[in-house]
XYZ file of C-alpha atoms in Angstrom:
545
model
C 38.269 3.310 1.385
C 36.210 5.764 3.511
C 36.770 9.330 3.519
C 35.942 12.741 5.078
C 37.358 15.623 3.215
C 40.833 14.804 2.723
C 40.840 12.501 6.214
C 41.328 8.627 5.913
C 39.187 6.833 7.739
C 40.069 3.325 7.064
C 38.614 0.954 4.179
C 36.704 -2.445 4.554
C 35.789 -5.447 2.234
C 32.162 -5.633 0.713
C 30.696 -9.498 0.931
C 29.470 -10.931 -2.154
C 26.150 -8.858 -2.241
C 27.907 -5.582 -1.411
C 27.115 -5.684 1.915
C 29.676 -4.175 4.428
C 30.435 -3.028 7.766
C 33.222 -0.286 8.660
C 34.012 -0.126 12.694
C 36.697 2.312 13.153
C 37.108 2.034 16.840
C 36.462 5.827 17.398
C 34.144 8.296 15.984
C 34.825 9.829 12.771
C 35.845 12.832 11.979
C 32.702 14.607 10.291
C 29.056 14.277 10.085
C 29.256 12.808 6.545
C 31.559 10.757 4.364
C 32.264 9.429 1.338
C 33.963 6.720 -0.136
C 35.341 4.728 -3.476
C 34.755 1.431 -4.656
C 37.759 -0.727 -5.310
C 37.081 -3.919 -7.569
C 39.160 -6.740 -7.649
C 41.266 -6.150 -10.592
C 42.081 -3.056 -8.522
C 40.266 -0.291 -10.529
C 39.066 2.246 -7.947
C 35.552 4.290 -8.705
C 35.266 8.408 -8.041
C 34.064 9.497 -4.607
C 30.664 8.287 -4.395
C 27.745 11.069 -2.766
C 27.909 12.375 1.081
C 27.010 9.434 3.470
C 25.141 10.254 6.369
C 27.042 8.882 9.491
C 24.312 9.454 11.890
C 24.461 5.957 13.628
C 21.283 5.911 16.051
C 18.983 5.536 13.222
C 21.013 2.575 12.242
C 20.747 0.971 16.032
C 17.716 -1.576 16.682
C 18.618 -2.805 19.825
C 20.462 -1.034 22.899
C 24.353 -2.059 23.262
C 22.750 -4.764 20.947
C 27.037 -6.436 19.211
C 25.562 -8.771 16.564
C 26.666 -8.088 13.272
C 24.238 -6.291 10.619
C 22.836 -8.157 7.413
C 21.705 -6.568 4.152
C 18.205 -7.849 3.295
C 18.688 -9.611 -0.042
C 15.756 -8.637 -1.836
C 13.790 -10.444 -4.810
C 12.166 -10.272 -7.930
C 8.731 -10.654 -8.296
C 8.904 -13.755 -10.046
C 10.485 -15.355 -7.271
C 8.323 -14.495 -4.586
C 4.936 -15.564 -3.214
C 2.488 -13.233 -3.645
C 2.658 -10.412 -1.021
C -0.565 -8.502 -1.667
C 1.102 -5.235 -2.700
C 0.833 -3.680 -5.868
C 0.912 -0.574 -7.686
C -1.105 1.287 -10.273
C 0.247 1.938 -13.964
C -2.433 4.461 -16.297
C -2.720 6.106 -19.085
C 0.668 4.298 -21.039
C 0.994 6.761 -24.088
C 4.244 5.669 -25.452
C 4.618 1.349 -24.864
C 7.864 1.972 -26.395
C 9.155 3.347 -22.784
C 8.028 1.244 -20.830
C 9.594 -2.150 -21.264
C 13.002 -0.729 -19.112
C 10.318 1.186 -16.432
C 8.366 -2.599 -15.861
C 11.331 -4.377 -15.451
C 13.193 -1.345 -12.899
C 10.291 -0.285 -10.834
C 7.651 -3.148 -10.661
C 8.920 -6.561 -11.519
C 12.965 -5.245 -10.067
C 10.832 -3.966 -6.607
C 8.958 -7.366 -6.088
C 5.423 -6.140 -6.319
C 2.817 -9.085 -7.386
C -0.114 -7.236 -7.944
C -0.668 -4.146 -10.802
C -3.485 -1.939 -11.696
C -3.417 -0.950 -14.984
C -5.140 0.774 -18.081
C -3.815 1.169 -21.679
C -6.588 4.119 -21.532
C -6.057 6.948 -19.048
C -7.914 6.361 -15.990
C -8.798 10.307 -14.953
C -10.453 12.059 -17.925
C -7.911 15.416 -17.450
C -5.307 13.121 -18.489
C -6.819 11.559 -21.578
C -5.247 11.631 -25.342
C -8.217 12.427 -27.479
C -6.198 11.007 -30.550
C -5.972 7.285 -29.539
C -8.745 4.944 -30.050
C -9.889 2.840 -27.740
C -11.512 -0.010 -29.349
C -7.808 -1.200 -30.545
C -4.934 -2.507 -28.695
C -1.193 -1.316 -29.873
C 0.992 -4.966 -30.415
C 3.382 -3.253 -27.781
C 0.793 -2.607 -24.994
C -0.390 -5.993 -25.614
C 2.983 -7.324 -25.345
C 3.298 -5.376 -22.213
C 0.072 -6.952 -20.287
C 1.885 -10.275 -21.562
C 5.086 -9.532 -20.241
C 3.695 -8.684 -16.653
C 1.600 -11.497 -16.743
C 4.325 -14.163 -17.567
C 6.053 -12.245 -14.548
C 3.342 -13.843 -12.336
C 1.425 -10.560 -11.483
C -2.547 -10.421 -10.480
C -3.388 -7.480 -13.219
C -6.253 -5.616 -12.450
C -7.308 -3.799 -15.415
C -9.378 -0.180 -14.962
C -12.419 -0.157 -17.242
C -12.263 3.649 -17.865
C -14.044 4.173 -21.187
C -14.294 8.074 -22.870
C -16.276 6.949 -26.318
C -13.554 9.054 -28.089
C -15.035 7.426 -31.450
C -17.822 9.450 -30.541
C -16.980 12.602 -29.476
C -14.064 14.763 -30.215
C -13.424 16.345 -26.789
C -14.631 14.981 -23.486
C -17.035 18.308 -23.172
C -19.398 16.753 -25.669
C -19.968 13.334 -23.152
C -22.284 13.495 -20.947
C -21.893 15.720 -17.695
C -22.657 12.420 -15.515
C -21.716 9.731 -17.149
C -24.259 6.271 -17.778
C -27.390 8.722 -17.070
C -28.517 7.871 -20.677
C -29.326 4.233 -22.281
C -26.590 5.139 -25.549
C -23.775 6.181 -23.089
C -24.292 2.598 -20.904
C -24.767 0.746 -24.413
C -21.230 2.070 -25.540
C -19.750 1.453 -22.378
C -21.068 -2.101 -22.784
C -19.504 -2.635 -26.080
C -15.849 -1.532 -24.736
C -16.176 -3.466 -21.844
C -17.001 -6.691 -23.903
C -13.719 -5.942 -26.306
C -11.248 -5.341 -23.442
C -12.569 -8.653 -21.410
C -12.503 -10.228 -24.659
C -9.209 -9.570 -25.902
C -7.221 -9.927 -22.073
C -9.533 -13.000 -20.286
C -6.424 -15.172 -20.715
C -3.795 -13.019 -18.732
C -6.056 -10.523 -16.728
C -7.580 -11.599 -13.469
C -9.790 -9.052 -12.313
C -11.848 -5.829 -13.894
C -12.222 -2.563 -11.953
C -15.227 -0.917 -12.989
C -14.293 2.741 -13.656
C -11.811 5.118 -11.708
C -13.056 7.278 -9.047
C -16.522 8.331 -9.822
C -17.064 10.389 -7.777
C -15.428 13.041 -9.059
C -17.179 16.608 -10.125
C -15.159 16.602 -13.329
C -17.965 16.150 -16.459
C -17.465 12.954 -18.253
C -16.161 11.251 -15.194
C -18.465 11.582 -12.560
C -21.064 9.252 -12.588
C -23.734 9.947 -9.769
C -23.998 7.112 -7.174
C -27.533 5.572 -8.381
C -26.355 5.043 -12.346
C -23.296 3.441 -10.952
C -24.975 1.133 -8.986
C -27.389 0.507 -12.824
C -24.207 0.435 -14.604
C -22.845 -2.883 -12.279
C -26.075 -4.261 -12.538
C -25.673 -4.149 -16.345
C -21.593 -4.671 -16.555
C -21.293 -8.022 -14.443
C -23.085 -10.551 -16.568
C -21.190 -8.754 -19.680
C -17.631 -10.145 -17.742
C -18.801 -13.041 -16.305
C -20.065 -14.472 -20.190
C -16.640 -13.319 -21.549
C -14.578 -13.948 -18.506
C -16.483 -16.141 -16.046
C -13.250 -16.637 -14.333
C -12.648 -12.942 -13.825
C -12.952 -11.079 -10.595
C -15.016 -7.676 -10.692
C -13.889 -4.568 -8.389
C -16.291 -1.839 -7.464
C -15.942 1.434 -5.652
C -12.545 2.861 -6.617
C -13.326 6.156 -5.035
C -11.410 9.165 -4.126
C -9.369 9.562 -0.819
C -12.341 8.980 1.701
C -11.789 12.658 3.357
C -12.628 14.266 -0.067
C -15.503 14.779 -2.913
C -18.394 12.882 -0.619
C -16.030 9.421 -0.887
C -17.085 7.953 2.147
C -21.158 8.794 1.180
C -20.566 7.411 -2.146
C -18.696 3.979 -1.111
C -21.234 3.782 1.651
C -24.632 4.017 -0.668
C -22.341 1.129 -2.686
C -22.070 -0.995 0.179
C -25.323 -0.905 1.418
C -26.814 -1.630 -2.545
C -28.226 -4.968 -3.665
C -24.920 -5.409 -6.355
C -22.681 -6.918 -3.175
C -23.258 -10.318 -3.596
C -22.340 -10.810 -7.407
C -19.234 -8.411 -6.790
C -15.253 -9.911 -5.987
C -13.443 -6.729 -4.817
C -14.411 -3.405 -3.150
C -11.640 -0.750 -3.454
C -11.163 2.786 -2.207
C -8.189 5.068 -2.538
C -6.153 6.002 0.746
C -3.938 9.235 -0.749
C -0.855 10.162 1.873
C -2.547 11.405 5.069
C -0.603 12.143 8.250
C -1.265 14.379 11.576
C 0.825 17.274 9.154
C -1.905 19.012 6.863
C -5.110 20.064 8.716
C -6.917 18.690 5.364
C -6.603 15.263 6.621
C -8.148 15.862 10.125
C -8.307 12.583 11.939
C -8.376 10.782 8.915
C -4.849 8.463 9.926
C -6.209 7.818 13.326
C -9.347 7.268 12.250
C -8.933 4.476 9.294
C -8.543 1.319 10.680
C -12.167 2.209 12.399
C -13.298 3.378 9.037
C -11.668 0.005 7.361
C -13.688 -2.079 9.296
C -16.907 -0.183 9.040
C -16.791 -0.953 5.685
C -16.387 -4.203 5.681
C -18.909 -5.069 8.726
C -21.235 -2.932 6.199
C -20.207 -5.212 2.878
C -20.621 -8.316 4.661
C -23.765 -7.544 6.149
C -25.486 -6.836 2.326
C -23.834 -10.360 1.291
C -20.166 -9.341 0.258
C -17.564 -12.132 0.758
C -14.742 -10.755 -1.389
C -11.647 -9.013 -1.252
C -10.820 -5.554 0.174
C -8.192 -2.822 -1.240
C -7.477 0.403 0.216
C -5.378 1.658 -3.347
C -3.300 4.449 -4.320
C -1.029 5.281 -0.960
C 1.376 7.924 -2.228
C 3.092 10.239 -0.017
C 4.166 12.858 -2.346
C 7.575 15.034 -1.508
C 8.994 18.313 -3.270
C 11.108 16.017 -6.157
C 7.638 14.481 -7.594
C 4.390 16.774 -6.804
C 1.370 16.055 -7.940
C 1.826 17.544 -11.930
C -2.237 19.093 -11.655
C -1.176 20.454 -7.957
C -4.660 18.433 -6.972
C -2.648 16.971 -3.975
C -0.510 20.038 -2.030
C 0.723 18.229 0.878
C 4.213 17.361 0.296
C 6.499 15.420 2.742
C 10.448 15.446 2.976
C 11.532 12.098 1.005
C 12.412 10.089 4.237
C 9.292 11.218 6.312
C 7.057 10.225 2.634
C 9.380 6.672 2.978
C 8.501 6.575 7.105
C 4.766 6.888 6.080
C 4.584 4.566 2.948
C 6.388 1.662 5.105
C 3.097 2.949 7.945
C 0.537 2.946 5.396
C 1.904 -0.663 3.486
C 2.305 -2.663 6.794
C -1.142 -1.300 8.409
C -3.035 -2.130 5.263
C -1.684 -5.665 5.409
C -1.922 -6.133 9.476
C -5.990 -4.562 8.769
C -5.928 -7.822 5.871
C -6.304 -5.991 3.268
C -4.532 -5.551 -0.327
C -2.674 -2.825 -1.350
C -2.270 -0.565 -3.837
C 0.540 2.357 -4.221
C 0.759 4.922 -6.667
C 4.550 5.621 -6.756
C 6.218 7.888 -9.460
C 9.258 9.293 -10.168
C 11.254 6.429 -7.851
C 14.273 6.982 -9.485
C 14.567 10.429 -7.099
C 13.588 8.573 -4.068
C 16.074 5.931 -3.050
C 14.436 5.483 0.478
C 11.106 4.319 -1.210
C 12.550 2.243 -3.533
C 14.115 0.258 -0.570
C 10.579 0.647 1.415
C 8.825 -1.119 -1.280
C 11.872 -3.872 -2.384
C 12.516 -4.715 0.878
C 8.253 -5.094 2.301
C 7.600 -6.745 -0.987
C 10.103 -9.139 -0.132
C 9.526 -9.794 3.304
C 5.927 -9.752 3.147
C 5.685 -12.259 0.946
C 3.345 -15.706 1.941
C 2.080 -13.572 4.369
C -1.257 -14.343 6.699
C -2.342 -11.667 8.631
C -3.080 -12.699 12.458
C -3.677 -11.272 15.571
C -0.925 -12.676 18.019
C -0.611 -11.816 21.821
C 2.326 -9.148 22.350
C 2.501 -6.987 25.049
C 4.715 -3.264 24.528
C 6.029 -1.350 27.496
C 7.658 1.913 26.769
C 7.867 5.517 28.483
C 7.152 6.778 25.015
C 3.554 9.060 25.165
C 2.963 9.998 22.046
C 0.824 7.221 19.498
C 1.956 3.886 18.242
C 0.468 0.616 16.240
C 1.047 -2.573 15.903
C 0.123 -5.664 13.985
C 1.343 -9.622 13.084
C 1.989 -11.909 10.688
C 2.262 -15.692 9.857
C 4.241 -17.621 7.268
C 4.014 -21.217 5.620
C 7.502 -22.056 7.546
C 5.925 -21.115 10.968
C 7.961 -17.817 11.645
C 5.711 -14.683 12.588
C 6.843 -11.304 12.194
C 5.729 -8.319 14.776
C 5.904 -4.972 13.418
C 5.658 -2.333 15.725
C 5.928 1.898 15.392
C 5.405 5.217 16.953
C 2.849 6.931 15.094
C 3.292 10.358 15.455
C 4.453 13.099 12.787
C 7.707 11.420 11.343
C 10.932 13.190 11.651
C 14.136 12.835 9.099
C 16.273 11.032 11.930
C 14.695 9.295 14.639
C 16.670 7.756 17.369
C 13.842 5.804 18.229
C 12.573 4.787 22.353
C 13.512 2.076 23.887
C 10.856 -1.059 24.210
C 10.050 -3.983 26.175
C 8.227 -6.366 24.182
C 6.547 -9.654 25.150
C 5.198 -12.434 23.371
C 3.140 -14.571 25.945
C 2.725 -17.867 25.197
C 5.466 -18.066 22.259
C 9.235 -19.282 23.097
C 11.521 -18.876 19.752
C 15.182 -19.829 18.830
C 15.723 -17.002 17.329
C 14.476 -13.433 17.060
C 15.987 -11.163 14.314
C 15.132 -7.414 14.011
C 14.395 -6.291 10.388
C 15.106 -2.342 9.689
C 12.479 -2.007 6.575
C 13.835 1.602 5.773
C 17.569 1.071 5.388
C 17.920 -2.527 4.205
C 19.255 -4.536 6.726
C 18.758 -7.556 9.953
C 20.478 -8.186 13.102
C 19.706 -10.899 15.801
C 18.482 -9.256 18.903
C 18.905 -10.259 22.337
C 15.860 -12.109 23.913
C 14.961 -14.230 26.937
C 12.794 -16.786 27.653
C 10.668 -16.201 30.609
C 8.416 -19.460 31.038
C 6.562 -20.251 28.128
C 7.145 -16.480 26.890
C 9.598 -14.424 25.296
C 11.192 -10.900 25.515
C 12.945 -8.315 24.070
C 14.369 -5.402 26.024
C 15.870 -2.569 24.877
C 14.205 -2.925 21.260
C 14.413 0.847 19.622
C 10.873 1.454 18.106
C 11.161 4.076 15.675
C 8.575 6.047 13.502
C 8.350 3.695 10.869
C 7.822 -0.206 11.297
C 10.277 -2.336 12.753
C 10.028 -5.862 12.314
C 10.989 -8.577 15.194
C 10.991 -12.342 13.310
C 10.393 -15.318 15.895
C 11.823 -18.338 14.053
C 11.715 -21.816 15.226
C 8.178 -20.969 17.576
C 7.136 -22.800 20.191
C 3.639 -22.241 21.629
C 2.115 -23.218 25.025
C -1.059 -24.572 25.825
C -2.722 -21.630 26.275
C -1.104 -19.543 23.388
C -4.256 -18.308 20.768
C -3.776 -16.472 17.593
C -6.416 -15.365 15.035
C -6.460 -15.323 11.475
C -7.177 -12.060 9.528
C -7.239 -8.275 11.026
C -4.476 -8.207 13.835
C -3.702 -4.249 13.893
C -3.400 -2.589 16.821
C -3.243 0.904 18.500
C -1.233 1.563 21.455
C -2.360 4.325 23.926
C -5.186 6.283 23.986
C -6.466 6.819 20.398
C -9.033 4.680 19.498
C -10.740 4.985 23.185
C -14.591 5.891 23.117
C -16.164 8.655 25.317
C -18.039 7.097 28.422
C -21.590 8.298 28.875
C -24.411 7.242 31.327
C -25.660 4.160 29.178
C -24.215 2.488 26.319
C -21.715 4.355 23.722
C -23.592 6.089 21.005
C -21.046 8.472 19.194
C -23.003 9.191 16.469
C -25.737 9.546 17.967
C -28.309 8.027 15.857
C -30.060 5.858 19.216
C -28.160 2.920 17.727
C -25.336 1.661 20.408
C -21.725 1.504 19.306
C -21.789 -2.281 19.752
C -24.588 -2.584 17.240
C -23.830 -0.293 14.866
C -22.161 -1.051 11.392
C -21.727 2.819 10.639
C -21.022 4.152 14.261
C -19.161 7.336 13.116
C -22.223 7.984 10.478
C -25.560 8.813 11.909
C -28.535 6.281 10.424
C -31.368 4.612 10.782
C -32.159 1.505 13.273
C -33.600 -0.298 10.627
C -30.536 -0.087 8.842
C -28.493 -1.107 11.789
C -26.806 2.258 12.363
C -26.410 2.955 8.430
């Protein structure tokens, strides 16, 4: 039964996964309802919470009548692997956690975690708790995910607490001195040792560049410490994938310098992984500048940079967390907060950019059980994203809209591609969305379905077939990614699609100042087409670096 107040609406029957839909044939009464639950032994629940009845954020398609399906989520055992994960440090009490795993990473679908028994930041450590020791539980707990099918990434963070009492007595920059990097070595041995059997790859330290004493570790002893760590994992683990980089939000504490003097080192070749941390940016806080707009340009200067000093591995843009008022950061390090739908809005952004720029990702969600809107961001992408294949597919978007919007493909072992599409401006709490004409030139489908990634649910949309093409009118693209589904494809003769980094911006963001000869906009004489850094001024011998 639905209810406003004390008004009867009317009451509807759930389908077998809860779904339902309620069409009263006139508006209701109020703003907001609420309802009970009636099982079928007839036992009737209390009033569930308010229900927000605002019904253009629920609308993907224009005058679109095709009914609306929940999307039936999985576990991560049962899915493909999807490339998302999320990070779990610092696990004090392994007692807790058991309940947390099986809730919030193996109930949301994720296949990929970054972990450490040992805190990873060294204003979070427990001085008390050795670290040349594994508790049964902890190790029970890397089993557990393990068993779940996960890719566990495990965060060599090391603070020689045999050794010193409080972290003030380690070294101000870590690995300066021969002892430091010989105990490091030890630790490292023991933790690739003991885990080689369930953990796949081994992140060497968290963030270093960081001013804190004991963590920061100044760019050219990292670079020794690699050099030094990688034949210690590959004799214990030979298997085993090694991660570098791992640096703050590139905006802050020198990141970008620091990954870049990594990149452009001699340890590329003989690493797997190359990671930075992303943080929750938007066009909201002045401290992020241009930093949104700016990092898919940023993405693939690093990687043109990697590959250029022999790198052929994976990249992972880590830790996305848009932070609201019910879970702030508990140090206040990170003072942007967002509303929880617009921190939803962005985390769907920030997941489905990562993948459409092919790369992995990692979150760094807390608190979830105060943010129902993120929980179904993550469930529902982990889901649907899984046996991905990033591509860039032909698609051409007409809309009046003028603000800033993205877009990026996907592939999947049964043939279907997915189109997500956005406007990428400051996100609002409710967002009618602007109507869209979208073509796919080349590509003919059976069926096209419209995936809401926010609030859970499909509906077939109306498309044509023009030729050897097909459109959509009338789609509603919203500020947070909607997906469009092409099942049962057909391509033409001259249909092409590209494996790998498919994102795209729409309008006028990513478009270069003219000058009088060739784009330069760095201005270090190397031309934009030739240069590997072209937002950081360099050398020519270094090819713009």
């Amino acid at each position: 039964m639905l209810f406003r107040s004390e008004i009867y609406e009317g009451s509807t029957t759930s389908d077998e996964d809860g779904g339902f839909q309620f069409r009263k044939g006139s508006p209701l009464s109020g703003p907001t309802i609420t309802a009970t639950i009636t099982d079928e032994n007839g036992t009737t629940s209390e009033f569930l919470g308010p229900l927000d009845t605002y019904v253009e954020n629920r609308i993907l398609q224009i005058d679109s009548v095709s009914p609306k399906l929940p999307l039936v989520t999985k576990r991560s055992d049962e899915l493909q692997d999807n490339r998302i994960g999320d990070l779990w440090s610092g696990l004090w009490q392994p007692q807790e956690y058991e309940q947390l795993f099986d809730d919030y990473v193996f109930g949301l679908g994720l296949k990929r975690i970054r972990i450490s028994v040992n805190s990873a930041d060294i204003v979070t450590v427990d001085w008390t708790r050795p670290e040349l020791s594994i508790h049964p539980m902890h190790d029970a707990l890397i089993s557990a995910i393990a068993d779940e099918g996960h890719r566990i990434r495990y965060i060599l963070s090391f603070w020689d607490k045999a050794h010193n009492t409080f972290h003030e007595s380690l070294p101000c920059h870590r690995f300066s001195t021969e002892v430091d990097l010989q105990r490091y070595l030890s630790y490292v041995r023991f933790i690739v040792r003991h885990f080689r059997d369930r953990v796949q790859e081994f992140e060497l330290w968290n963030e270093p560049n960081v001013t804190d004493c004991g963590q920061n570790i100044l760019v050219e002893d990292y670079l020794n410490l690699v050099r030094n760590v990688v034949p210690v994992i590959r004799e214990e683990c030979p298997s085993a994938k090694i991660v570098v980089g791992s640096v703050t939000s590139l905006p802050f504490l020198g990141a970008q310098e620091y990954l870049l003097a990594i990149l452009q080192s001699d340890v590329m070749p003989f690493v797997d992984g190359i990671a930075w941390h992303v943080g929750g940016p938007s066009a909201e806080y002045e401290e992020w500048g241009d930093y949104w707009t700016e990092y898919p340009t940023i993405v693939r200067q690093i990687e043109d940079v990697a590959h250029a000093n022999g790198f052929c591995g994976e990249f992972i843009g880590d830790e996305l967390n848009w932070r609201t008022p019910l879970n702030p950061h508990p140090l206040e390090a990170e003072p942007w907060l967002y509303s929880p739908a617009a921190s939803a809005k962005y985390l769907a952004r920030g997941i489905i950019m990562e993948l459409g720029l092919d790369l992995t990702v990692g979150l760094a969600l807390d608190d979830l059980e105060a943010l129902p809107l993120t929980v179904s961001v993550v469930k529902n992408l982990c889901t649907i994203m899984a046996g991905h294949e990033s591509i860039d597919m032909p698609a051409e978007i007409d809309t009046d809209y003028d603000g800033p919007g993205a877009y990026c493909a996907f592939r999947y072992p049964n043939d279907d591609r997915i189109l997500a599409v956005w406007t990428d401006g400051v996100a609002q709490d409710e967002d009618p969305g602007v109507p869209a004409t979208i073509m796919f030139p080349g590509l003919t489908a059976k069926t096209v379905t419209g995936i809401d990634v926010l609030h859970g649910f499909e509906q077939e949309l109306v498309s044509e077939t023009d030729g050897d093409s097909t459109i959509v009118r009338d789609l509603l693209v919203k500020d947070y990614p909607i997906l469009i589904r092409l099942s049962d494809v057909t391509m033409g003769d001259d249909y092409k699609e590209t494996v790998g980094d498919g994102f795209h911006r729409l309008g006028d963001i990513d478009a270069v100042p003219s000058s009088s000869g060739d784009p330069d906009r760095d201005g270090d004489g190397v031309p934009d087409d030739q240069d590997y850094c072209p937002d950081w001024p360099g050398s020519k011998e270094a090819n713009g670096c």
